[in-house]
């Protein structure tokens, strides 16, 4: 029987810091100092020895486990390059080192920075500027790695520098004294960006942004000012709200869903949302609209229930500090954003929320359909309220389940679900893409995926099951499902089909409790498994025999082995 040892179980349950290797051509001690509370860092000994570290097959980089690698490269040394050939040679050396790195490090995320080439500025107006050519050459190289590999990501250092400005970002004094070219502002900005990209890899991302209307999506109060009187336009004063909406729309187009929580008369609010010519966000862009005079915390809790989301998946934005404090008190796990006193800073607020809480490593096809999926879910909820019982509800939905072994084209989505699903996840084991590929390559194992659809639309790939087999038994290593499809007997259908394929072998289940997977703590009991062990809630089960069931309420169940 393959189960977690006590030590492995504790590791799954622990909140141990992630281990990150940082490779750089500058001194990074101060950056590590700022982030050491969040991460355990490793850096090569000596100054600018990262290339040697990468090409040495027995270096510390390869002899110990890490959760991520950060490659931070600075272009200050370019002030000493005599010509473009010298710069090209240096960039070429870095490219060779990175090709070696990405060929060896394939199972964890590798973050590579862009470069700001700081060439000597004592030039005439007609002399060639090599910085643009070399920066573009480097960017194209890194982008090529990103497109070729599944674990390479960009740290846009050049953009960070541009946002601050070179004079504020760099410090010649720091460079001459410590071989670290950043000013205090520059150091803070780089540390923040590294923290943010690592957060995209390791921290749960928010799923929904719930926003107020008056003085948030537009300026003014719609009930008093009317549609023509609110401040919203694509130019001048009203553009701050227009641009804020545009940023929210960009997030929505990358998988974050939007909701409205506003104290207003519905007709007034709808007149602005649907009728104002500069309104970028229309009704179809929101998955839920709570426009009434109720306590906003109550409305948010209702939204949670309707969308089957947890409180911790929400960001709430409201200009009113009283409303924010109420929500903080009644929804303690919800992120209640500060709101800028100067509304010209709304653009920055949106960007900070995106970078700190929402930005994923990649946007997949499933993410682009999120809003439509949640809107379809609302229709299903209405159908459920009008049904006599669960089977009647499922029958009305005309549900179709498609279960088959994972295909290559589904790998990224499988990895995404494995690393973000919390509620319906019996073991909450996290695997990299390379881990999943290795599991699938073993002929004793099998990875199944499940698609769900009904008359309201396609829910996409919503479940992953990893089976690890032997001659005598099959262990359910991973069984997870999107919370959007919970409560429709899909888990019953899945186990019914998979148990049939065990060919007489015992089917072993395991439940590892976490702070978020209480909804499935009794799953195996309900599905007819026999409890074998229970150590402080960490349970193992077995199913020795299985009587196949028919689920007549489903329109179609497809199984492909």
Coordinates of C-alpha atoms in Angstrom, one line a residue:
X1 CA 0.0 0.0 0.0
X2 CA 1.5 3.4 -1.0
X3 CA 0.5 6.0 1.6
X4 CA 2.2 9.0 3.1
X5 CA 4.6 8.4 5.9
X6 CA 4.1 10.4 9.1
X7 CA 7.0 12.6 8.1
X8 CA 5.6 13.2 4.6
X9 CA 2.2 13.9 6.1
X10 CA 3.7 16.5 8.3
X11 CA 5.5 18.1 5.4
X12 CA 2.2 18.3 3.4
X13 CA 0.5 19.9 6.4
X14 CA 3.4 22.3 7.3
X15 CA 3.7 25.9 6.3
X16 CA 7.5 25.6 5.9
X17 CA 9.2 28.3 3.9
X18 CA 10.0 27.7 0.3
X19 CA 13.6 27.3 -0.7
X20 CA 14.8 29.6 -3.5
X21 CA 18.1 29.7 -5.3
X22 CA 19.1 33.2 -6.4
X23 CA 21.7 33.6 -9.1
X24 CA 23.1 37.1 -9.9
X25 CA 26.0 39.1 -11.2
X26 CA 25.7 41.6 -8.3
X27 CA 25.6 41.3 -4.5
X28 CA 22.1 40.2 -3.4
X29 CA 22.6 40.0 0.4
X30 CA 20.3 43.0 1.0
X31 CA 17.6 41.6 -1.2
X32 CA 17.8 38.2 0.7
X33 CA 17.7 40.1 4.0
X34 CA 14.4 41.8 3.0
X35 CA 12.8 38.5 2.0
X36 CA 14.3 36.0 4.4
X37 CA 11.1 35.8 6.5
X38 CA 9.2 34.5 3.5
X39 CA 11.8 32.3 1.9
X40 CA 15.0 30.4 2.6
X41 CA 17.6 31.5 0.0
X42 CA 20.7 29.9 -1.4
X43 CA 23.3 31.9 -3.3
X44 CA 26.7 30.8 -4.7
X45 CA 29.8 31.8 -2.7
X46 CA 31.7 34.7 -4.1
X47 CA 30.9 37.7 -6.3
X48 CA 29.4 37.1 -9.8
X49 CA 30.1 33.3 -9.7
X50 CA 26.6 32.4 -10.9
X51 CA 27.8 31.2 -14.3
X52 CA 30.4 28.8 -12.7
X53 CA 27.6 27.6 -10.4
X54 CA 25.4 26.8 -13.3
X55 CA 27.9 24.9 -15.4
X56 CA 29.3 22.9 -12.5
X57 CA 27.3 19.7 -12.4
X58 CA 28.1 19.1 -8.7
X59 CA 27.5 22.6 -7.4
X60 CA 25.2 23.4 -4.6
X61 CA 22.5 24.4 -7.1
X62 CA 22.1 20.8 -8.2
X63 CA 23.0 19.0 -5.0
X64 CA 20.0 20.1 -2.9
X65 CA 16.3 20.6 -3.4
X66 CA 14.8 24.0 -4.2
X67 CA 11.3 25.2 -4.9
X68 CA 12.3 27.9 -7.4
X69 CA 15.3 29.6 -9.0
X70 CA 15.6 33.3 -9.5
X71 CA 18.1 34.7 -12.1
X72 CA 18.6 38.4 -11.5
X73 CA 21.0 40.1 -13.9
X74 CA 22.2 43.7 -13.8
X75 CA 23.6 45.7 -16.7
X76 CA 25.7 48.2 -14.7
X77 CA 28.9 46.5 -15.9
X78 CA 28.1 47.5 -19.4
X79 CA 29.6 51.0 -18.6
X80 CA 32.9 49.3 -19.1
X81 CA 32.2 47.5 -22.4
X82 CA 34.2 49.1 -25.2
X83 CA 31.9 48.1 -28.1
X84 CA 29.0 45.9 -29.0
X85 CA 31.2 42.9 -29.6
X86 CA 32.2 42.9 -26.0
X87 CA 28.6 43.2 -24.9
X88 CA 27.5 40.4 -27.3
X89 CA 30.2 38.1 -26.0
X90 CA 29.1 38.7 -22.4
X91 CA 25.5 38.2 -23.2
X92 CA 26.4 35.1 -25.1
X93 CA 28.1 33.7 -22.0
X94 CA 25.0 34.3 -20.0
X95 CA 22.8 32.7 -22.6
X96 CA 25.0 29.6 -22.6
X97 CA 24.7 29.4 -18.9
X98 CA 21.0 29.7 -18.9
X99 CA 20.6 27.0 -21.6
X100 CA 22.5 24.7 -19.3
X101 CA 20.4 25.7 -16.3
X102 CA 17.0 25.2 -18.0
X103 CA 18.2 21.8 -19.4
X104 CA 18.9 20.6 -15.8
X105 CA 16.2 22.4 -13.8
X106 CA 12.9 21.3 -15.3
X107 CA 10.6 20.5 -12.3
X108 CA 10.5 23.9 -10.6
X109 CA 9.8 27.5 -11.8
X110 CA 12.8 29.5 -13.0
X111 CA 12.4 33.2 -13.1
X112 CA 14.7 35.2 -15.3
X113 CA 15.0 39.0 -15.3
X114 CA 15.2 41.3 -18.3
X115 CA 18.3 43.5 -18.4
X116 CA 18.8 47.3 -18.2
X117 CA 22.0 47.9 -20.1
X118 CA 23.7 50.9 -18.6
X119 CA 26.2 51.7 -21.3
X120 CA 28.6 54.7 -21.1
X121 CA 26.6 57.8 -21.8
X122 CA 29.5 59.9 -23.0
X123 CA 28.5 59.7 -26.7
X124 CA 27.7 62.1 -29.5
X125 CA 24.2 62.3 -30.9
X126 CA 25.1 60.2 -33.9
X127 CA 27.0 57.4 -32.1
X128 CA 25.4 53.9 -32.0
X129 CA 23.6 53.0 -28.8
X130 CA 24.2 49.3 -28.1
X131 CA 21.8 49.0 -25.2
X132 CA 18.6 48.7 -27.3
X133 CA 20.1 45.9 -29.4
X134 CA 21.4 43.9 -26.5
X135 CA 18.3 44.4 -24.3
X136 CA 16.2 43.2 -27.2
X137 CA 18.5 40.2 -27.9
X138 CA 18.3 39.2 -24.3
X139 CA 14.5 39.6 -24.1
X140 CA 14.0 37.6 -27.3
X141 CA 16.2 34.8 -25.9
X142 CA 14.3 34.6 -22.6
X143 CA 11.0 34.7 -24.4
X144 CA 12.1 31.8 -26.5
X145 CA 12.9 29.8 -23.4
X146 CA 9.4 30.7 -22.0
X147 CA 7.7 29.5 -25.1
X148 CA 9.8 26.3 -25.3
X149 CA 9.8 25.3 -21.7
X150 CA 6.9 24.9 -19.3
X151 CA 8.6 26.3 -16.2
X152 CA 10.4 29.5 -17.3
X153 CA 8.9 32.9 -16.4
X154 CA 10.0 36.5 -16.8
X155 CA 10.9 39.1 -14.2
X156 CA 10.4 42.4 -16.0
X157 CA 13.2 44.3 -14.2
X158 CA 13.4 46.8 -17.0
X159 CA 9.8 47.7 -16.5
X160 CA 10.3 48.1 -12.8
X161 CA 13.2 50.5 -13.4
X162 CA 11.2 52.5 -16.0
X163 CA 8.4 52.9 -13.5
X164 CA 10.7 54.4 -10.9
X165 CA 13.2 56.1 -13.1
X166 CA 16.9 55.4 -13.4
X167 CA 18.1 58.2 -11.2
X168 CA 15.9 57.1 -8.4
X169 CA 16.5 53.4 -8.9
X170 CA 20.3 53.3 -9.0
X171 CA 22.9 54.4 -6.5
X172 CA 26.5 54.9 -7.6
X173 CA 27.5 55.0 -4.0
X174 CA 26.1 51.6 -3.4
X175 CA 27.8 50.2 -6.5
X176 CA 31.2 51.5 -5.5
X177 CA 30.9 50.5 -1.9
X178 CA 29.2 47.1 -2.1
X179 CA 28.9 46.0 -5.8
X180 CA 25.1 46.4 -5.4
X181 CA 23.9 49.1 -7.8
X182 CA 20.4 49.7 -6.4
X183 CA 19.4 52.7 -4.2
X184 CA 17.0 52.1 -1.3
X185 CA 14.1 52.7 -3.6
X186 CA 15.6 50.4 -6.2
X187 CA 16.3 47.7 -3.6
X188 CA 12.7 47.9 -2.3
X189 CA 11.3 47.7 -5.8
X190 CA 13.4 44.6 -6.8
X191 CA 12.6 42.9 -3.5
X192 CA 8.9 43.5 -4.0
X193 CA 9.0 42.2 -7.6
X194 CA 10.8 39.0 -6.6
X195 CA 8.3 38.6 -3.8
X196 CA 5.5 39.1 -6.2
X197 CA 6.6 36.6 -8.8
X198 CA 7.3 34.0 -6.2
X199 CA 3.9 34.7 -4.8
X200 CA 2.4 33.9 -8.2
X201 CA 4.0 30.5 -7.9
X202 CA 3.4 29.6 -4.3
X203 CA 0.4 31.6 -2.9
X204 CA -3.2 31.0 -3.6
X205 CA -4.6 33.6 -6.1
X206 CA -7.8 35.5 -5.5
X207 CA -10.8 34.4 -7.6
X208 CA -13.2 37.3 -7.5
X209 CA -13.1 41.1 -7.1
X210 CA -16.3 42.6 -5.7
X211 CA -16.6 46.3 -6.2
X212 CA -18.8 49.2 -5.1
X213 CA -20.3 51.5 -7.7
X214 CA -20.6 55.1 -6.5
X215 CA -17.3 56.9 -6.3
X216 CA -15.6 53.6 -7.2
X217 CA -16.5 52.6 -10.7
X218 CA -17.6 56.1 -11.4
X219 CA -17.4 59.5 -9.6
X220 CA -20.5 60.7 -7.8
X221 CA -23.7 59.2 -6.6
X222 CA -25.9 57.8 -9.3
X223 CA -29.1 58.2 -7.3
X224 CA -28.4 62.0 -6.9
X225 CA -26.4 62.9 -10.0
X226 CA -28.1 60.7 -12.6
X227 CA -26.5 59.0 -15.6
X228 CA -25.5 62.3 -17.2
X229 CA -24.1 63.7 -14.0
X230 CA -21.7 61.0 -12.8
X231 CA -18.0 61.4 -13.5
X232 CA -17.0 58.9 -16.1
X233 CA -15.4 59.5 -19.5
X234 CA -12.5 58.4 -21.7
X235 CA -10.7 61.8 -21.3
X236 CA -9.9 64.4 -18.6
X237 CA -11.4 64.1 -15.1
X238 CA -13.6 61.1 -15.7
X239 CA -10.9 59.1 -17.3
X240 CA -9.5 57.9 -13.9
X241 CA -12.7 55.8 -13.5
X242 CA -12.6 54.7 -17.1
X243 CA -9.0 53.5 -16.8
X244 CA -9.8 51.7 -13.5
X245 CA -12.7 49.9 -15.2
X246 CA -10.3 49.0 -18.1
X247 CA -7.9 47.4 -15.6
X248 CA -10.7 45.4 -14.0
X249 CA -11.8 44.3 -17.5
X250 CA -8.2 43.2 -18.3
X251 CA -8.2 41.1 -15.1
X252 CA -11.6 39.6 -16.0
X253 CA -10.2 38.7 -19.4
X254 CA -7.4 36.7 -17.6
X255 CA -9.7 34.7 -15.4
X256 CA -10.6 36.9 -12.4
X257 CA -14.4 37.2 -12.1
X258 CA -16.1 40.4 -11.0
X259 CA -19.1 41.1 -8.8
X260 CA -21.0 44.2 -7.7
X261 CA -21.9 45.0 -4.1
X262 CA -23.6 48.4 -3.9
X263 CA -26.1 50.3 -1.8
X264 CA -28.3 51.7 -4.5
X265 CA -31.6 51.6 -6.2
X266 CA -31.4 48.8 -8.8
X267 CA -33.0 50.9 -11.6
X268 CA -30.6 53.8 -11.1
X269 CA -27.5 51.6 -11.1
X270 CA -28.7 49.6 -14.1
X271 CA -29.3 52.8 -16.0
X272 CA -25.6 53.7 -15.6
X273 CA -24.2 50.2 -16.1
X274 CA -26.1 49.6 -19.3
X275 CA -26.6 53.1 -20.5
X276 CA -23.6 55.3 -19.9
X277 CA -21.6 55.6 -23.1
X278 CA -18.2 55.5 -21.2
X279 CA -19.1 52.5 -19.1
X280 CA -16.6 49.7 -20.0
X281 CA -18.0 47.1 -17.6
X282 CA -21.5 46.0 -18.5
X283 CA -23.9 43.5 -16.8
X284 CA -22.4 40.6 -18.8
X285 CA -19.0 41.3 -17.2
X286 CA -20.2 40.5 -13.7
X287 CA -21.0 37.1 -12.3
X288 CA -23.1 38.5 -9.5
X289 CA -24.8 41.8 -8.8
X290 CA -25.9 42.7 -5.3
X291 CA -27.5 46.1 -5.7
X292 CA -29.7 46.8 -2.7
X293 CA -29.7 48.5 0.8
X294 CA -28.6 45.5 2.8
X295 CA -25.5 45.1 4.9
X296 CA -22.7 44.6 2.4
X297 CA -21.1 41.8 4.5
X298 CA -24.4 39.9 4.2
X299 CA -24.4 40.5 0.4
X300 CA -20.9 39.2 0.1
X301 CA -21.7 36.1 2.1
X302 CA -24.6 35.4 -0.2
X303 CA -22.3 35.9 -3.2
X304 CA -19.9 33.4 -1.7
X305 CA -22.7 30.8 -1.3
X306 CA -24.1 31.5 -4.8
X307 CA -20.8 31.1 -6.5
X308 CA -19.5 28.3 -4.3
X309 CA -16.4 30.3 -3.4
X310 CA -14.6 30.7 -0.1
X311 CA -14.3 34.0 1.7
X312 CA -10.5 33.9 1.2
X313 CA -11.0 34.0 -2.6
X314 CA -12.5 37.5 -2.5
X315 CA -11.1 41.0 -2.9
X316 CA -13.5 43.8 -1.9
X317 CA -13.1 47.4 -3.1
X318 CA -15.2 50.2 -1.7
X319 CA -14.5 53.9 -1.3
X320 CA -16.4 54.1 2.0
X321 CA -14.1 53.4 5.0
X322 CA -17.1 52.6 7.2
X323 CA -18.3 49.9 4.8
X324 CA -14.7 48.5 4.6
X325 CA -14.5 48.2 8.3
X326 CA -17.8 46.4 8.6
X327 CA -16.7 43.9 6.0
X328 CA -13.4 43.4 7.7
X329 CA -15.2 42.6 10.9
X330 CA -17.8 40.3 9.5
X331 CA -15.7 38.6 6.8
X332 CA -12.3 38.3 8.4
X333 CA -10.7 36.1 5.7
X334 CA -11.7 38.5 2.9
X335 CA -9.1 40.9 1.5
X336 CA -10.6 44.3 2.0
X337 CA -8.5 46.7 -0.1
X338 CA -7.5 50.2 1.0
X339 CA -8.9 52.9 -1.2
X340 CA -6.8 55.9 -2.4
X341 CA -7.8 59.3 -1.1
X342 CA -6.7 60.6 -4.4
X343 CA -8.7 58.8 -7.0
X344 CA -6.1 59.5 -9.7
X345 CA -4.3 56.6 -8.0
X346 CA -7.0 54.1 -8.9
X347 CA -4.9 52.8 -11.8
X348 CA -2.1 52.0 -9.3
X349 CA -4.6 50.3 -6.9
X350 CA -5.8 48.0 -9.7
X351 CA -2.2 47.1 -10.6
X352 CA -1.2 46.4 -7.0
X353 CA -4.2 44.1 -6.5
X354 CA -3.3 42.2 -9.7
X355 CA 0.4 41.8 -8.9
X356 CA 0.0 41.0 -5.2
X357 CA -3.1 38.8 -5.3
X358 CA -4.3 37.8 -8.7
X359 CA -1.5 37.4 -11.3
X360 CA -1.0 33.7 -12.2
X361 CA 2.0 32.2 -13.8
X362 CA 0.1 31.5 -17.0
X363 CA -3.4 32.1 -18.3
X364 CA -4.9 29.0 -19.8
X365 CA -7.9 28.5 -22.0
X366 CA -10.1 27.5 -19.0
X367 CA -9.3 30.8 -17.4
X368 CA -10.7 32.8 -20.3
X369 CA -14.1 31.2 -19.8
X370 CA -14.5 31.8 -16.1
X371 CA -17.1 34.6 -16.2
X372 CA -19.3 32.6 -18.6
X373 CA -18.9 29.5 -16.4
X374 CA -20.0 31.3 -13.2
X375 CA -22.9 33.0 -15.1
X376 CA -24.0 29.5 -16.2
X377 CA -23.6 28.4 -12.6
X378 CA -26.2 31.0 -11.5
X379 CA -28.7 29.4 -13.9
X380 CA -28.0 26.0 -12.4
X381 CA -28.6 27.4 -8.9
X382 CA -32.0 28.6 -10.1
X383 CA -32.7 25.2 -11.6
X384 CA -31.8 23.5 -8.3
X385 CA -34.2 25.8 -6.4
X386 CA -37.0 24.7 -8.7
X387 CA -36.2 20.9 -8.5
X388 CA -37.9 18.3 -6.3
X389 CA -34.7 16.5 -5.3
X390 CA -31.1 16.0 -6.3
X391 CA -31.8 13.4 -9.0
X392 CA -34.6 15.6 -10.4
X393 CA -32.1 18.5 -10.5
X394 CA -29.4 16.5 -12.3
X395 CA -31.9 15.2 -14.8
X396 CA -33.1 18.7 -15.6
X397 CA -29.5 19.8 -16.2
X398 CA -29.0 17.0 -18.8
X399 CA -25.6 16.4 -17.4
X400 CA -22.8 14.7 -19.4
X401 CA -19.6 13.4 -17.8
X402 CA -16.6 12.5 -19.9
X403 CA -13.8 10.5 -18.1
X404 CA -10.6 9.6 -19.9
X405 CA -6.9 9.3 -19.3
X406 CA -5.0 12.5 -19.4
X407 CA -3.8 13.7 -22.9
X408 CA -0.7 15.8 -23.5
X409 CA -2.8 18.8 -24.4
X410 CA -4.4 18.6 -20.9
X411 CA -1.2 18.6 -18.9
X412 CA -1.0 22.3 -18.0
X413 CA -4.6 22.4 -16.8
X414 CA -4.0 19.2 -14.7
X415 CA -1.0 20.8 -13.1
X416 CA -3.0 24.0 -12.5
X417 CA -5.8 22.2 -10.8
X418 CA -3.4 20.1 -8.7
X419 CA -1.8 23.2 -7.3
X420 CA -4.8 25.4 -6.7
X421 CA -7.7 23.1 -5.7
X422 CA -8.3 23.1 -1.9
X423 CA -11.9 22.3 -1.0
X424 CA -12.6 19.1 -2.9
X425 CA -9.1 17.6 -2.6
X426 CA -8.8 14.5 -0.4
X427 CA -5.0 14.6 -0.1
X428 CA -4.0 18.1 -1.3
X429 CA -0.7 16.9 -2.7
X430 CA 1.0 19.4 -5.0
X431 CA 2.9 18.3 -8.1
X432 CA 5.0 20.1 -10.7
X433 CA 4.6 19.4 -14.4
X434 CA 7.6 17.2 -14.4
X435 CA 6.2 15.2 -11.4
X436 CA 2.9 14.7 -13.3
X437 CA 4.8 13.6 -16.4
X438 CA 6.8 11.1 -14.4
X439 CA 3.7 9.7 -12.7
X440 CA 2.0 9.3 -16.1
X441 CA 5.0 7.6 -17.6
X442 CA 4.9 4.7 -15.1
X443 CA 2.8 1.9 -16.6
X444 CA 1.4 1.0 -13.2
X445 CA -0.1 4.4 -12.7
X446 CA -2.9 6.2 -14.5
X447 CA -4.1 9.9 -14.5
X448 CA -7.7 10.4 -15.3
X449 CA -9.4 13.7 -16.1
X450 CA -13.1 14.5 -16.1
X451 CA -15.1 17.0 -18.2
X452 CA -18.6 18.1 -17.3
X453 CA -21.2 19.8 -19.4
X454 CA -24.9 20.3 -19.3
X455 CA -27.6 22.2 -21.1
X456 CA -26.3 25.5 -19.8
X457 CA -22.7 25.0 -21.1
X458 CA -19.4 23.3 -20.8
X459 CA -17.7 23.4 -17.4
X460 CA -14.4 22.2 -18.9
X461 CA -11.8 20.0 -17.2
X462 CA -13.0 19.9 -13.6
X463 CA -11.5 16.8 -12.0
X464 CA -8.2 15.0 -11.8
X465 CA -7.7 11.5 -10.3
X466 CA -4.2 10.0 -10.0
X467 CA -4.1 6.3 -9.5
X468 CA -0.9 4.4 -8.4
X469 CA -1.2 0.7 -8.9
X470 CA 0.4 -2.6 -8.0
X471 CA -0.6 -6.2 -8.6
X472 CA -2.8 -6.3 -5.5
X473 CA -4.2 -2.8 -5.2
X474 CA -4.8 0.6 -6.6
X475 CA -4.2 3.7 -4.5
X476 CA -6.1 6.9 -5.1
X477 CA -3.1 9.2 -4.7
X478 CA -5.0 12.3 -5.8
X479 CA -8.8 13.0 -6.2
X480 CA -9.8 16.6 -6.7
X481 CA -12.6 18.4 -8.3
X482 CA -13.5 22.0 -9.0
X483 CA -15.9 23.4 -6.3
X484 CA -18.1 24.7 -9.2
X485 CA -19.5 21.2 -9.8
X486 CA -19.8 19.9 -6.3
X487 CA -23.1 18.5 -5.2
X488 CA -24.1 16.8 -8.5
X489 CA -23.0 13.2 -7.7
X490 CA -20.0 13.6 -10.1
X491 CA -17.7 12.0 -7.4
X492 CA -20.1 9.0 -7.2
X493 CA -20.0 8.6 -11.0
X494 CA -16.2 8.9 -11.1
X495 CA -15.6 6.3 -8.4
X496 CA -18.2 4.0 -9.9
X497 CA -16.3 4.0 -13.3
X498 CA -12.8 3.7 -11.9
X499 CA -13.6 1.0 -9.4
X500 CA -14.9 -1.0 -12.3
X501 CA -11.5 -0.8 -13.9
X502 CA -9.6 -2.2 -10.9
X503 CA -10.1 -5.7 -12.1
X504 CA -10.6 -7.2 -8.7
X505 CA -7.8 -5.3 -7.0
X506 CA -8.5 -3.4 -3.8
X507 CA -9.1 0.4 -4.2
X508 CA -7.3 2.3 -1.5
X509 CA -8.4 5.8 -0.5
X510 CA -6.8 8.4 1.8
X511 CA -8.0 11.6 3.4
X512 CA -5.4 14.1 4.7
X513 CA -7.2 16.9 6.5
X514 CA -6.3 20.5 5.8
X515 CA -7.8 23.8 6.8
X516 CA -9.9 23.9 3.7
X517 CA -10.9 20.4 2.6
X518 CA -13.5 19.7 5.3
X519 CA -16.2 19.3 2.5
X520 CA -14.7 15.9 1.6
X521 CA -13.7 14.5 5.0
X522 CA -16.5 11.9 4.9
X523 CA -16.3 11.3 1.1
X524 CA -15.0 7.8 1.2
X525 CA -17.4 6.8 4.0
X526 CA -20.3 7.9 1.8
X527 CA -19.0 6.1 -1.2
X528 CA -18.9 2.8 0.6
X529 CA -15.2 2.4 1.5
X530 CA -14.2 0.7 4.7
X531 CA -12.2 2.8 7.2
X532 CA -8.9 1.1 7.9
X533 CA -6.9 3.7 10.0
X534 CA -7.7 7.1 11.6
X535 CA -4.8 9.0 13.1
X536 CA -6.0 12.4 14.2
X537 CA -8.2 12.7 11.1
X538 CA -5.7 11.3 8.7
X539 CA -7.7 8.4 7.4
X540 CA -7.1 5.4 5.1
X541 CA -9.8 3.4 3.4
X542 CA -10.2 0.4 1.2
X543 CA -12.9 -0.9 -1.2
X544 CA -12.5 -4.6 -1.7
X545 CA -15.5 -5.2 -3.9
X546 CA -17.7 -3.0 -6.0
X547 CA -21.3 -3.3 -7.2
X548 CA -21.6 -1.2 -10.3
X549 CA -24.4 1.4 -10.2
X550 CA -26.5 3.0 -12.9
X551 CA -26.9 6.8 -12.7
X552 CA -30.1 7.3 -14.7
X553 CA -30.3 11.0 -13.9
X554 CA -27.2 11.6 -16.1
X555 CA -27.9 12.2 -19.8
X556 CA -24.6 10.5 -20.7
X557 CA -21.5 9.1 -19.0
X558 CA -18.5 8.5 -21.2
X559 CA -15.5 6.5 -20.0
X560 CA -12.4 5.9 -22.2
X561 CA -9.5 3.9 -20.7

